[in-house]
Amino acid sequence: MSKPSKRGRCAIVPVYAEDLYTEEAILDPYPHYRALRDLGPVVWLERHEVYALPRYAQVRAVLGDDETFRTGGGVSLNERYNELLRDSMFASDGERHTFLRGLVGHKLTPKALRPMRGRVEEAAVAAVERVIAQGSFDSVGDLARDMVMAIVPDFIGIPEEGREHLIDWAAANFNCHGPLNERAEAALAVSGRMAEYASRLVTERSPRPGGLAHCVLDAMDDGRVDREQAISLMIDYLVPSLDTTVTGLSSAIWLFSRHPDQWDLVRNDPSLVATAFNEVIRFETPVRQFGRRVARDTEIAGVPIPAGAQVLVMFASANRDERQWERPEVFDVTRNPVEHVGFGYGAHGCAGQGLARLEAQAVLKALAQRVTRFEVSGERRTVNNLMRAFDTLPTRVIQGVRP
Ligand code: HEM
């Protein structure tokens, strides 16, 4: 039970020997999460040399203390990717982070997004009617991706050319977050393509005025950021803005196909759509975990953690913690789990969650008005170091009006 940390200090902490990044563990992580939560609030992951935080209370506390638990040099489990993230907003801390987030963050506030609602709802109805007319379709490729691609690239304001690669490049960046396994190695080799694309956006000044990306050009033009920082900021928003929402939406359809009683509740009362989407993100948390670097000697739940160590903030495990949630293994759209950590929490809490919710709720609402049942078979999950997602979700729908 006693384990020396990377920095040589000895902490009394339970040890878990399993690799959390095998294909098997990625496809079904929940037994590992339960075992980790049962072991304690802090568990040393022998294979990955990191302190895991599998329980909700410590995840919230660490996310709320960004002075001690820093993203800089610590979000990814491998140093090569941490080094590549060095200039990013996502992996910056303190005043620098506040400044960088403020350059673009105002485009994503609820007030700023309000005028988009009508367009998003129209796009959702069009996407849903198109797949219903097809009869059988892939909820990932034909519905969730089409919807997100109809909204987000225009919102960011990027040109048509190159859009088709964004989701694959983002998936590669997500894979880079793992330990340096084969998946991360392969992804590191292609992660530069997103950077090349972002560099072209800046050089060619192609983002459209009024879009999110143009705020980055404006900040560069008036000297608030340099060119390298501008490229990095483009990547900060391009990477998480698409596949995360595609995943949330696909998981929603998968869950409703398996829990038709819950779909009936939503169809009967479409005002449940917002809480239902929250429950989807709690139950099938798309971003499983991120790391943090410990800035000074500290303690978590009485366990001494030395400066320089890394902790793994396990959003997906925290969202299933029996200590926090009643019957966490039950998918319940009436639960309204507003305090879930599926969008993170604190200084680095998801900057784009308002947009993600707007898109997902619009699609669920359009589906609730038209679809009685989802029949899913032959689905294939994605094997990714960070995301819990589907590659494909073959779906048939039964149409009908509300019960
Ligand atoms: C269902 C969809 C989404 C999920 C589940 C999700 C999840 C997350 C999580 C867990 C974090 C926290 C990272 C941390 O603590 O280190 C995060 C941060 C972030 N997200 Fe999202 N996200 C989603 C959609 C989006 C969208 C649509 C955008 C952009 C339009 C976006 C932009 C960002 C950015 C920029 C950050 C970094 C914030 C910072 O470091 O200050 N996300 N997201």
Short mmCIF file of C-alpha atoms and ligand atoms in Angstrom, two decimals:
data_model
loop_
_atom_site.label_atom_id
_atom_site.label_comp_id
_atom_site.label_asym_id
_atom_site.label_seq_id
_atom_site.Cartn_x
_atom_site.Cartn_y
_atom_site.Cartn_z
CA MET A 1 0.00 0.00 0.00
CA SER A 2 3.00 2.30 0.39
CA LYS A 3 4.34 3.70 -2.85
CA PRO A 4 7.15 6.10 -3.66
CA SER A 5 5.98 8.88 -5.93
CA LYS A 6 7.80 10.12 -9.01
CA ARG A 7 9.50 12.73 -6.84
CA GLY A 8 10.74 10.08 -4.41
CA ARG A 9 8.48 10.88 -1.47
CA CYS A 10 6.61 8.06 0.13
CA ALA A 11 2.86 8.36 0.41
CA ILE A 12 0.52 5.89 2.05
CA VAL A 13 -1.81 5.31 -0.82
CA PRO A 14 -3.54 2.29 -2.32
CA VAL A 15 -2.01 1.04 -5.54
CA TYR A 16 -3.83 -0.08 -8.70
CA ALA A 17 -1.77 -2.13 -11.09
CA GLU A 18 -4.10 -2.30 -14.11
CA ASP A 19 -3.54 -0.33 -17.32
CA LEU A 20 -6.57 1.96 -17.79
CA TYR A 21 -5.69 2.44 -21.46
CA THR A 22 -5.96 -1.07 -22.88
CA GLU A 23 -8.63 -1.47 -25.54
CA GLU A 24 -10.67 -3.53 -23.09
CA ALA A 25 -10.47 -0.94 -20.30
CA ILE A 26 -11.35 1.87 -22.69
CA LEU A 27 -14.38 0.00 -24.02
CA ASP A 28 -15.66 -0.85 -20.53
CA PRO A 29 -14.01 1.43 -17.98
CA TYR A 30 -16.75 1.30 -15.33
CA PRO A 31 -15.55 -1.83 -13.43
CA HIS A 32 -12.13 -0.15 -13.15
CA TYR A 33 -13.71 3.05 -11.90
CA ARG A 34 -15.69 1.20 -9.25
CA ALA A 35 -12.58 -0.71 -8.12
CA LEU A 36 -10.64 2.55 -7.88
CA ARG A 37 -13.40 4.31 -5.92
CA ASP A 38 -13.56 1.33 -3.56
CA LEU A 39 -9.80 1.49 -3.00
CA GLY A 40 -9.88 5.08 -1.76
CA PRO A 41 -10.12 8.79 -2.57
CA VAL A 42 -6.56 8.79 -3.95
CA VAL A 43 -5.07 5.77 -5.72
CA TRP A 44 -1.59 5.41 -7.18
CA LEU A 45 -1.79 4.11 -10.75
CA GLU A 46 1.34 2.05 -11.00
CA ARG A 47 1.27 1.71 -14.78
CA HIS A 48 0.83 5.42 -15.40
CA GLU A 49 2.72 6.90 -12.42
CA VAL A 50 -0.05 9.25 -11.46
CA TYR A 51 -2.37 9.73 -8.48
CA ALA A 52 -5.90 8.91 -9.62
CA LEU A 53 -8.86 10.76 -8.12
CA PRO A 54 -11.83 8.49 -8.81
CA ARG A 55 -14.35 9.98 -6.33
CA TYR A 56 -16.54 13.01 -6.85
CA ALA A 57 -15.56 15.06 -3.74
CA GLN A 58 -11.84 15.13 -4.60
CA VAL A 59 -12.48 15.76 -8.29
CA ARG A 60 -14.60 18.84 -7.46
CA ALA A 61 -12.11 20.06 -4.84
CA VAL A 62 -9.11 19.74 -7.16
CA LEU A 63 -10.88 21.40 -10.10
CA GLY A 64 -11.82 24.23 -7.74
CA ASP A 65 -8.21 24.81 -6.63
CA ASP A 66 -6.42 25.82 -9.80
CA GLU A 67 -3.58 27.48 -7.85
CA THR A 68 -2.40 24.15 -6.48
CA PHE A 69 -3.48 21.90 -9.33
CA ARG A 70 -2.18 23.39 -12.57
CA THR A 71 -2.98 22.46 -16.13
CA GLY A 72 0.41 23.75 -17.37
CA GLY A 73 2.65 20.71 -17.97
CA GLY A 74 0.03 18.39 -16.54
CA VAL A 75 -3.17 17.86 -18.56
CA SER A 76 -1.80 14.96 -20.62
CA LEU A 77 -0.26 11.79 -19.23
CA ASN A 78 2.69 12.12 -21.58
CA GLU A 79 5.31 14.82 -21.63
CA ARG A 80 5.51 15.10 -25.41
CA TYR A 81 1.94 16.31 -25.67
CA ASN A 82 2.24 18.48 -22.57
CA GLU A 83 5.15 20.17 -24.31
CA LEU A 84 3.08 20.74 -27.48
CA LEU A 85 0.32 22.30 -25.37
CA ARG A 86 2.72 24.74 -23.75
CA ASP A 87 1.30 27.88 -25.42
CA SER A 88 -2.33 26.84 -25.21
CA MET A 89 -5.05 28.55 -23.20
CA PHE A 90 -6.25 25.10 -22.15
CA ALA A 91 -2.91 24.30 -20.46
CA SER A 92 -2.16 27.75 -19.03
CA ASP A 93 -2.83 28.91 -15.51
CA GLY A 94 -3.54 31.94 -13.37
CA GLU A 95 -3.64 35.40 -14.92
CA ARG A 96 -2.34 34.16 -18.27
CA HIS A 97 -5.23 31.72 -18.50
CA THR A 98 -7.82 34.32 -17.47
CA PHE A 99 -6.45 36.71 -20.08
CA LEU A 100 -6.39 34.14 -22.90
CA ARG A 101 -9.83 32.75 -22.08
CA GLY A 102 -11.23 36.28 -21.99
CA LEU A 103 -10.11 36.99 -25.58
CA VAL A 104 -12.75 34.68 -27.02
CA GLY A 105 -14.90 33.56 -24.09
CA HIS A 106 -17.42 36.38 -24.55
CA LYS A 107 -18.54 34.76 -27.84
CA LEU A 108 -19.76 31.71 -25.92
CA THR A 109 -21.79 33.23 -23.08
CA PRO A 110 -25.53 32.43 -22.92
CA LYS A 111 -26.30 36.03 -23.92
CA ALA A 112 -24.01 35.90 -26.94
CA LEU A 113 -25.46 32.56 -28.04
CA ARG A 114 -29.12 33.59 -27.70
CA PRO A 115 -29.46 35.03 -31.23
CA MET A 116 -28.32 31.67 -32.65
CA ARG A 117 -31.14 29.68 -31.11
CA GLY A 118 -33.49 29.96 -34.10
CA ARG A 119 -30.83 28.87 -36.58
CA VAL A 120 -29.75 25.95 -34.41
CA GLU A 121 -33.34 24.77 -34.05
CA GLU A 122 -33.89 25.00 -37.80
CA ALA A 123 -30.72 23.00 -38.45
CA ALA A 124 -31.82 20.39 -35.91
CA VAL A 125 -35.24 19.96 -37.53
CA ALA A 126 -33.63 19.67 -40.97
CA ALA A 127 -31.08 17.08 -39.75
CA VAL A 128 -33.73 15.03 -37.95
CA GLU A 129 -36.21 15.11 -40.86
CA ARG A 130 -33.47 14.08 -43.27
CA VAL A 131 -32.51 10.96 -41.29
CA ILE A 132 -36.13 10.03 -40.62
CA ALA A 133 -36.74 10.14 -44.38
CA GLN A 134 -33.76 7.80 -44.83
CA GLY A 135 -35.38 5.29 -42.46
CA SER A 136 -32.16 3.76 -41.26
CA PHE A 137 -29.06 5.81 -40.67
CA ASP A 138 -25.90 6.17 -38.62
CA SER A 139 -26.64 8.40 -35.62
CA VAL A 140 -22.97 9.37 -35.46
CA GLY A 141 -22.18 10.09 -39.11
CA ASP A 142 -25.58 11.04 -40.52
CA LEU A 143 -27.19 12.84 -37.61
CA ALA A 144 -24.84 14.07 -34.84
CA ARG A 145 -21.95 14.99 -37.15
CA ASP A 146 -24.15 16.61 -39.77
CA MET A 147 -25.84 18.69 -37.12
CA VAL A 148 -22.64 19.83 -35.46
CA MET A 149 -20.94 20.50 -38.82
CA ALA A 150 -23.95 22.60 -39.88
CA ILE A 151 -23.48 24.91 -36.90
CA VAL A 152 -20.00 25.01 -35.40
CA PRO A 153 -17.62 25.75 -38.34
CA ASP A 154 -19.80 28.71 -39.38
CA PHE A 155 -19.98 29.88 -35.79
CA ILE A 156 -16.19 29.77 -35.53
CA GLY A 157 -16.09 31.40 -38.94
CA ILE A 158 -13.68 29.13 -40.78
CA PRO A 159 -13.61 28.59 -44.56
CA GLU A 160 -15.23 25.54 -46.22
CA GLU A 161 -11.90 24.12 -47.30
CA GLY A 162 -10.42 21.78 -44.70
CA ARG A 163 -13.55 21.42 -42.57
CA GLU A 164 -13.88 17.78 -43.55
CA HIS A 165 -10.70 16.88 -41.64
CA LEU A 166 -11.47 18.64 -38.39
CA ILE A 167 -13.16 15.77 -36.57
CA ASP A 168 -10.39 13.28 -37.38
CA TRP A 169 -7.69 15.74 -36.36
CA ALA A 170 -9.53 16.44 -33.12
CA ALA A 171 -9.77 12.69 -32.40
CA ALA A 172 -6.00 12.49 -32.85
CA ASN A 173 -5.49 15.33 -30.39
CA PHE A 174 -7.72 13.53 -27.89
CA ASN A 175 -5.66 10.35 -28.26
CA CYS A 176 -2.54 12.37 -27.46
CA HIS A 177 -3.83 12.83 -23.91
CA GLY A 178 -3.11 9.27 -22.89
CA PRO A 179 0.11 7.70 -21.70
CA LEU A 180 2.64 7.19 -24.48
CA ASN A 181 0.98 4.01 -25.78
CA GLU A 182 0.71 3.06 -29.45
CA ARG A 183 -2.47 5.07 -29.82
CA ALA A 184 -0.84 8.23 -28.48
CA GLU A 185 2.33 7.67 -30.54
CA ALA A 186 0.29 7.34 -33.74
CA ALA A 187 -1.81 10.37 -32.84
CA LEU A 188 1.20 12.53 -32.01
CA ALA A 189 2.41 11.89 -35.54
CA VAL A 190 -0.75 13.44 -37.02
CA SER A 191 -1.60 16.03 -34.34
CA GLY A 192 0.53 18.55 -36.22
CA ARG A 193 -2.02 18.68 -39.05
CA MET A 194 -4.47 20.64 -36.92
CA ALA A 195 -1.61 23.02 -36.07
CA GLU A 196 -0.74 23.43 -39.78
CA TYR A 197 -4.37 24.18 -40.55
CA ALA A 198 -4.58 26.71 -37.69
CA SER A 199 -1.37 28.29 -38.92
CA ARG A 200 -2.90 28.70 -42.40
CA LEU A 201 -6.01 30.31 -40.90
CA VAL A 202 -3.79 32.92 -39.30
CA THR A 203 -1.47 33.45 -42.27
CA GLU A 204 -4.25 33.66 -44.86
CA ARG A 205 -6.54 35.55 -42.48
CA SER A 206 -9.37 33.41 -43.76
CA PRO A 207 -11.71 33.44 -40.71
CA ARG A 208 -14.86 35.43 -41.38
CA PRO A 209 -15.39 38.73 -39.51
CA GLY A 210 -17.83 38.29 -36.63
CA GLY A 211 -16.91 34.64 -36.01
CA LEU A 212 -15.09 33.33 -32.97
CA ALA A 213 -11.81 32.79 -34.84
CA HIS A 214 -11.79 36.39 -36.00
CA CYS A 215 -11.56 37.54 -32.36
CA VAL A 216 -8.21 35.76 -32.31
CA LEU A 217 -7.05 37.67 -35.42
CA ASP A 218 -8.24 40.92 -33.82
CA ALA A 219 -6.23 40.15 -30.67
CA MET A 220 -3.16 39.50 -32.84
CA ASP A 221 -3.67 42.67 -34.89
CA ASP A 222 -3.74 44.92 -31.85
CA GLY A 223 -0.76 43.21 -30.25
CA ARG A 224 -2.52 41.45 -27.39
CA VAL A 225 -1.14 38.09 -28.59
CA ASP A 226 1.65 37.14 -30.97
CA ARG A 227 1.28 34.90 -34.02
CA GLU A 228 2.25 31.67 -32.23
CA GLN A 229 -0.24 32.38 -29.48
CA ALA A 230 -2.94 33.13 -32.06
CA ILE A 231 -2.37 29.75 -33.74
CA SER A 232 -2.54 28.05 -30.39
CA LEU A 233 -5.81 29.78 -29.53
CA MET A 234 -7.34 28.60 -32.81
CA ILE A 235 -6.43 25.03 -31.84
CA ASP A 236 -7.82 25.59 -28.32
CA TYR A 237 -11.30 26.00 -29.82
CA LEU A 238 -11.10 23.84 -32.95
CA VAL A 239 -10.17 20.66 -31.05
CA PRO A 240 -12.97 20.49 -28.46
CA SER A 241 -15.80 22.12 -30.40
CA LEU A 242 -17.00 19.28 -32.65
CA ASP A 243 -16.51 15.68 -31.61
CA THR A 244 -17.40 16.30 -27.95
CA THR A 245 -20.92 17.35 -28.92
CA VAL A 246 -21.18 14.61 -31.57
CA THR A 247 -20.34 12.16 -28.80
CA GLY A 248 -22.85 13.59 -26.33
CA LEU A 249 -25.60 13.40 -28.94
CA SER A 250 -24.74 9.88 -30.08
CA SER A 251 -24.63 8.68 -26.47
CA ALA A 252 -28.06 10.22 -25.92
CA ILE A 253 -29.55 8.22 -28.80
CA TRP A 254 -27.80 5.03 -27.66
CA LEU A 255 -29.11 5.50 -24.11
CA PHE A 256 -32.66 6.24 -25.26
CA SER A 257 -32.60 3.15 -27.48
CA ARG A 258 -31.84 1.12 -24.36
CA HIS A 259 -34.19 2.97 -22.02
CA PRO A 260 -37.42 3.53 -23.95
CA ASP A 261 -39.25 4.36 -20.70
CA GLN A 262 -36.91 7.35 -20.28
CA TRP A 263 -37.57 8.41 -23.88
CA ASP A 264 -41.32 8.28 -23.17
CA LEU A 265 -40.78 10.67 -20.25
CA VAL A 266 -38.98 13.13 -22.54
CA ARG A 267 -41.62 12.79 -25.28
CA ASN A 268 -44.40 13.39 -22.79
CA ASP A 269 -42.67 16.42 -21.36
CA PRO A 270 -40.15 18.02 -23.76
CA SER A 271 -39.21 20.51 -21.02
CA LEU A 272 -37.16 17.56 -19.68
CA VAL A 273 -34.79 17.79 -22.64
CA ALA A 274 -32.27 19.98 -20.77
CA THR A 275 -32.13 17.79 -17.68
CA ALA A 276 -32.07 14.67 -19.87
CA PHE A 277 -28.98 15.92 -21.69
CA ASN A 278 -27.32 16.61 -18.34
CA GLU A 279 -28.07 13.05 -17.30
CA VAL A 280 -26.58 11.74 -20.57
CA ILE A 281 -23.35 13.64 -19.87
CA ARG A 282 -23.29 12.38 -16.27
CA PHE A 283 -24.01 8.79 -17.20
CA GLU A 284 -21.82 8.46 -20.32
CA THR A 285 -19.30 11.21 -19.66
CA PRO A 286 -17.64 11.90 -23.06
CA VAL A 287 -14.32 13.29 -21.73
CA ARG A 288 -13.21 10.60 -19.30
CA GLN A 289 -10.38 12.41 -17.51
CA PHE A 290 -7.66 15.06 -17.63
CA GLY A 291 -4.50 15.49 -15.58
CA ARG A 292 -3.19 18.29 -13.39
CA ARG A 293 0.35 19.09 -12.17
CA VAL A 294 0.74 19.74 -8.44
CA ALA A 295 2.35 23.15 -7.84
CA ARG A 296 3.28 22.72 -4.14
CA ASP A 297 3.36 19.99 -1.53
CA THR A 298 -0.24 19.36 -0.57
CA GLU A 299 -2.70 16.79 0.74
CA ILE A 300 -5.78 15.27 -0.81
CA ALA A 301 -8.13 13.52 1.63
CA GLY A 302 -5.21 13.21 4.07
CA VAL A 303 -2.85 11.72 1.47
CA PRO A 304 0.34 13.76 1.06
CA ILE A 305 0.99 14.65 -2.58
CA PRO A 306 4.38 16.16 -3.41
CA ALA A 307 4.97 19.20 -5.60
CA GLY A 308 5.64 18.09 -9.18
CA ALA A 309 3.43 14.99 -8.99
CA GLN A 310 0.56 14.53 -11.39
CA VAL A 311 -3.06 13.78 -10.49
CA LEU A 312 -5.64 12.27 -12.83
CA VAL A 313 -9.01 13.99 -12.48
CA MET A 314 -11.50 11.26 -13.36
CA PHE A 315 -14.67 13.05 -14.50
CA ALA A 316 -16.36 9.85 -15.72
CA SER A 317 -15.74 7.97 -12.47
CA ALA A 318 -16.80 10.92 -10.30
CA ASN A 319 -20.06 11.10 -12.24
CA ARG A 320 -20.80 7.49 -11.17
CA ASP A 321 -19.66 7.88 -7.53
CA GLU A 322 -22.05 6.13 -5.13
CA ARG A 323 -21.04 8.65 -2.43
CA GLN A 324 -22.44 11.51 -4.51
CA TRP A 325 -25.33 10.07 -6.47
CA GLU A 326 -28.28 7.94 -5.50
CA ARG A 327 -28.36 4.85 -7.72
CA PRO A 328 -25.60 6.21 -10.01
CA GLU A 329 -25.87 3.18 -12.31
CA VAL A 330 -29.44 4.13 -13.19
CA PHE A 331 -30.06 6.39 -16.19
CA ASP A 332 -32.83 8.70 -14.94
CA VAL A 333 -33.83 11.75 -16.99
CA THR A 334 -35.70 13.26 -14.03
CA ARG A 335 -32.56 13.38 -11.88
CA ASN A 336 -31.27 16.75 -13.14
CA PRO A 337 -27.66 16.26 -12.03
CA VAL A 338 -26.63 19.90 -12.40
CA GLU A 339 -23.51 19.38 -10.28
CA HIS A 340 -22.03 16.70 -12.59
CA VAL A 341 -18.45 17.25 -13.73
CA GLY A 342 -18.88 16.11 -17.34
CA PHE A 343 -18.07 19.65 -18.47
CA GLY A 344 -15.35 19.97 -15.83
CA TYR A 345 -15.68 22.63 -13.14
CA GLY A 346 -13.85 25.75 -11.97
CA ALA A 347 -11.42 27.92 -13.92
CA HIS A 348 -11.06 25.45 -16.81
CA GLY A 349 -14.72 24.36 -16.87
CA CYS A 350 -15.92 23.86 -20.45
CA ALA A 351 -15.99 27.18 -22.30
CA GLY A 352 -18.30 25.80 -24.98
CA GLN A 353 -20.92 24.00 -22.91
CA GLY A 354 -23.61 26.57 -23.75
CA LEU A 355 -23.16 25.87 -27.45
CA ALA A 356 -23.04 22.10 -26.91
CA ARG A 357 -26.27 22.22 -24.88
CA LEU A 358 -27.98 24.42 -27.47
CA GLU A 359 -27.19 21.98 -30.29
CA ALA A 360 -27.95 18.80 -28.37
CA GLN A 361 -31.19 20.06 -26.86
CA ALA A 362 -32.43 21.25 -30.25
CA VAL A 363 -31.85 17.80 -31.78
CA LEU A 364 -33.46 15.96 -28.86
CA LYS A 365 -36.45 18.28 -29.01
CA ALA A 366 -36.86 17.70 -32.75
CA LEU A 367 -36.58 13.94 -32.20
CA ALA A 368 -39.07 14.01 -29.29
CA GLN A 369 -41.66 15.54 -31.59
CA ARG A 370 -41.23 12.89 -34.26
CA VAL A 371 -39.75 9.65 -32.96
CA THR A 372 -41.41 7.03 -30.76
CA ARG A 373 -38.56 4.53 -30.54
CA PHE A 374 -34.90 4.16 -31.49
CA GLU A 375 -33.65 0.76 -32.55
CA VAL A 376 -29.87 0.52 -32.49
CA SER A 377 -27.86 -2.52 -33.46
CA GLY A 378 -24.31 -3.16 -34.63
CA GLU A 379 -22.85 -0.13 -32.85
CA ARG A 380 -19.06 0.15 -32.59
CA ARG A 381 -17.34 2.11 -29.87
CA THR A 382 -14.32 4.29 -30.50
CA VAL A 383 -11.07 3.25 -28.89
CA ASN A 384 -9.63 6.60 -27.83
CA ASN A 385 -7.35 7.51 -24.92
CA LEU A 386 -9.62 10.34 -23.81
CA MET A 387 -13.10 10.08 -25.26
CA ARG A 388 -15.94 7.66 -24.61
CA ALA A 389 -17.54 7.73 -28.02
CA PHE A 390 -18.99 5.72 -30.88
CA ASP A 391 -17.51 5.23 -34.36
CA THR A 392 -20.87 4.17 -35.64
CA LEU A 393 -24.38 3.78 -34.26
CA PRO A 394 -26.67 2.16 -36.88
CA THR A 395 -30.16 3.36 -36.01
CA ARG A 396 -33.73 2.84 -37.14
CA VAL A 397 -36.52 4.97 -35.79
CA ILE A 398 -40.19 4.34 -35.32
CA GLN A 399 -42.11 7.50 -36.00
CA GLY A 400 -45.10 8.74 -34.13
CA VAL A 401 -46.70 11.60 -32.30
CA ARG A 402 -46.44 12.09 -28.55
CA PRO A 403 -48.02 9.40 -26.34
C1 HEM B 1 -20.84 17.65 -24.96
C2 HEM B 1 -19.88 18.47 -25.35
C3 HEM B 1 -18.66 18.85 -24.53
C4 HEM B 1 -18.09 18.22 -23.45
C5 HEM B 1 -18.54 16.93 -22.77
C6 HEM B 1 -16.94 19.01 -23.05
C7 HEM B 1 -16.12 18.71 -21.98
C8 HEM B 1 -15.13 19.55 -21.48
C9 HEM B 1 -14.40 19.34 -20.27
C10 HEM B 1 -14.55 18.14 -19.35
C11 HEM B 1 -13.54 20.38 -20.12
C12 HEM B 1 -12.63 20.64 -18.93
C13 HEM B 1 -11.16 20.54 -19.18
C14 HEM B 1 -10.33 20.60 -17.91
O1 HEM B 1 -10.85 20.67 -16.81
O2 HEM B 1 -9.11 20.54 -18.05
C15 HEM B 1 -13.71 21.24 -21.26
C16 HEM B 1 -12.99 22.40 -21.50
C17 HEM B 1 -13.11 23.14 -22.65
N1 HEM B 1 -14.07 23.04 -23.63
FE1 HEM B 1 -15.52 21.62 -23.70
N2 HEM B 1 -16.83 20.08 -23.90
C18 HEM B 1 -17.87 20.03 -24.81
C19 HEM B 1 -18.13 20.94 -25.83
C20 HEM B 1 -17.34 22.03 -26.14
C21 HEM B 1 -17.57 22.95 -27.23
C22 HEM B 1 -18.76 22.88 -28.19
C23 HEM B 1 -16.55 23.86 -27.21
C24 HEM B 1 -16.27 25.06 -28.11
C25 HEM B 1 -17.14 25.71 -28.80
C26 HEM B 1 -15.69 23.53 -26.09
C27 HEM B 1 -14.58 24.23 -25.73
C28 HEM B 1 -13.84 23.99 -24.58
C29 HEM B 1 -12.68 24.78 -24.22
C30 HEM B 1 -12.08 25.93 -25.01
C31 HEM B 1 -12.20 24.24 -23.00
C32 HEM B 1 -10.98 24.69 -22.21
C33 HEM B 1 -11.40 25.71 -21.18
C34 HEM B 1 -10.24 26.21 -20.34
O3 HEM B 1 -9.20 25.56 -20.25
O4 HEM B 1 -10.42 27.30 -19.75
N3 HEM B 1 -16.20 22.42 -25.48
N4 HEM B 1 -14.71 20.74 -22.07
#
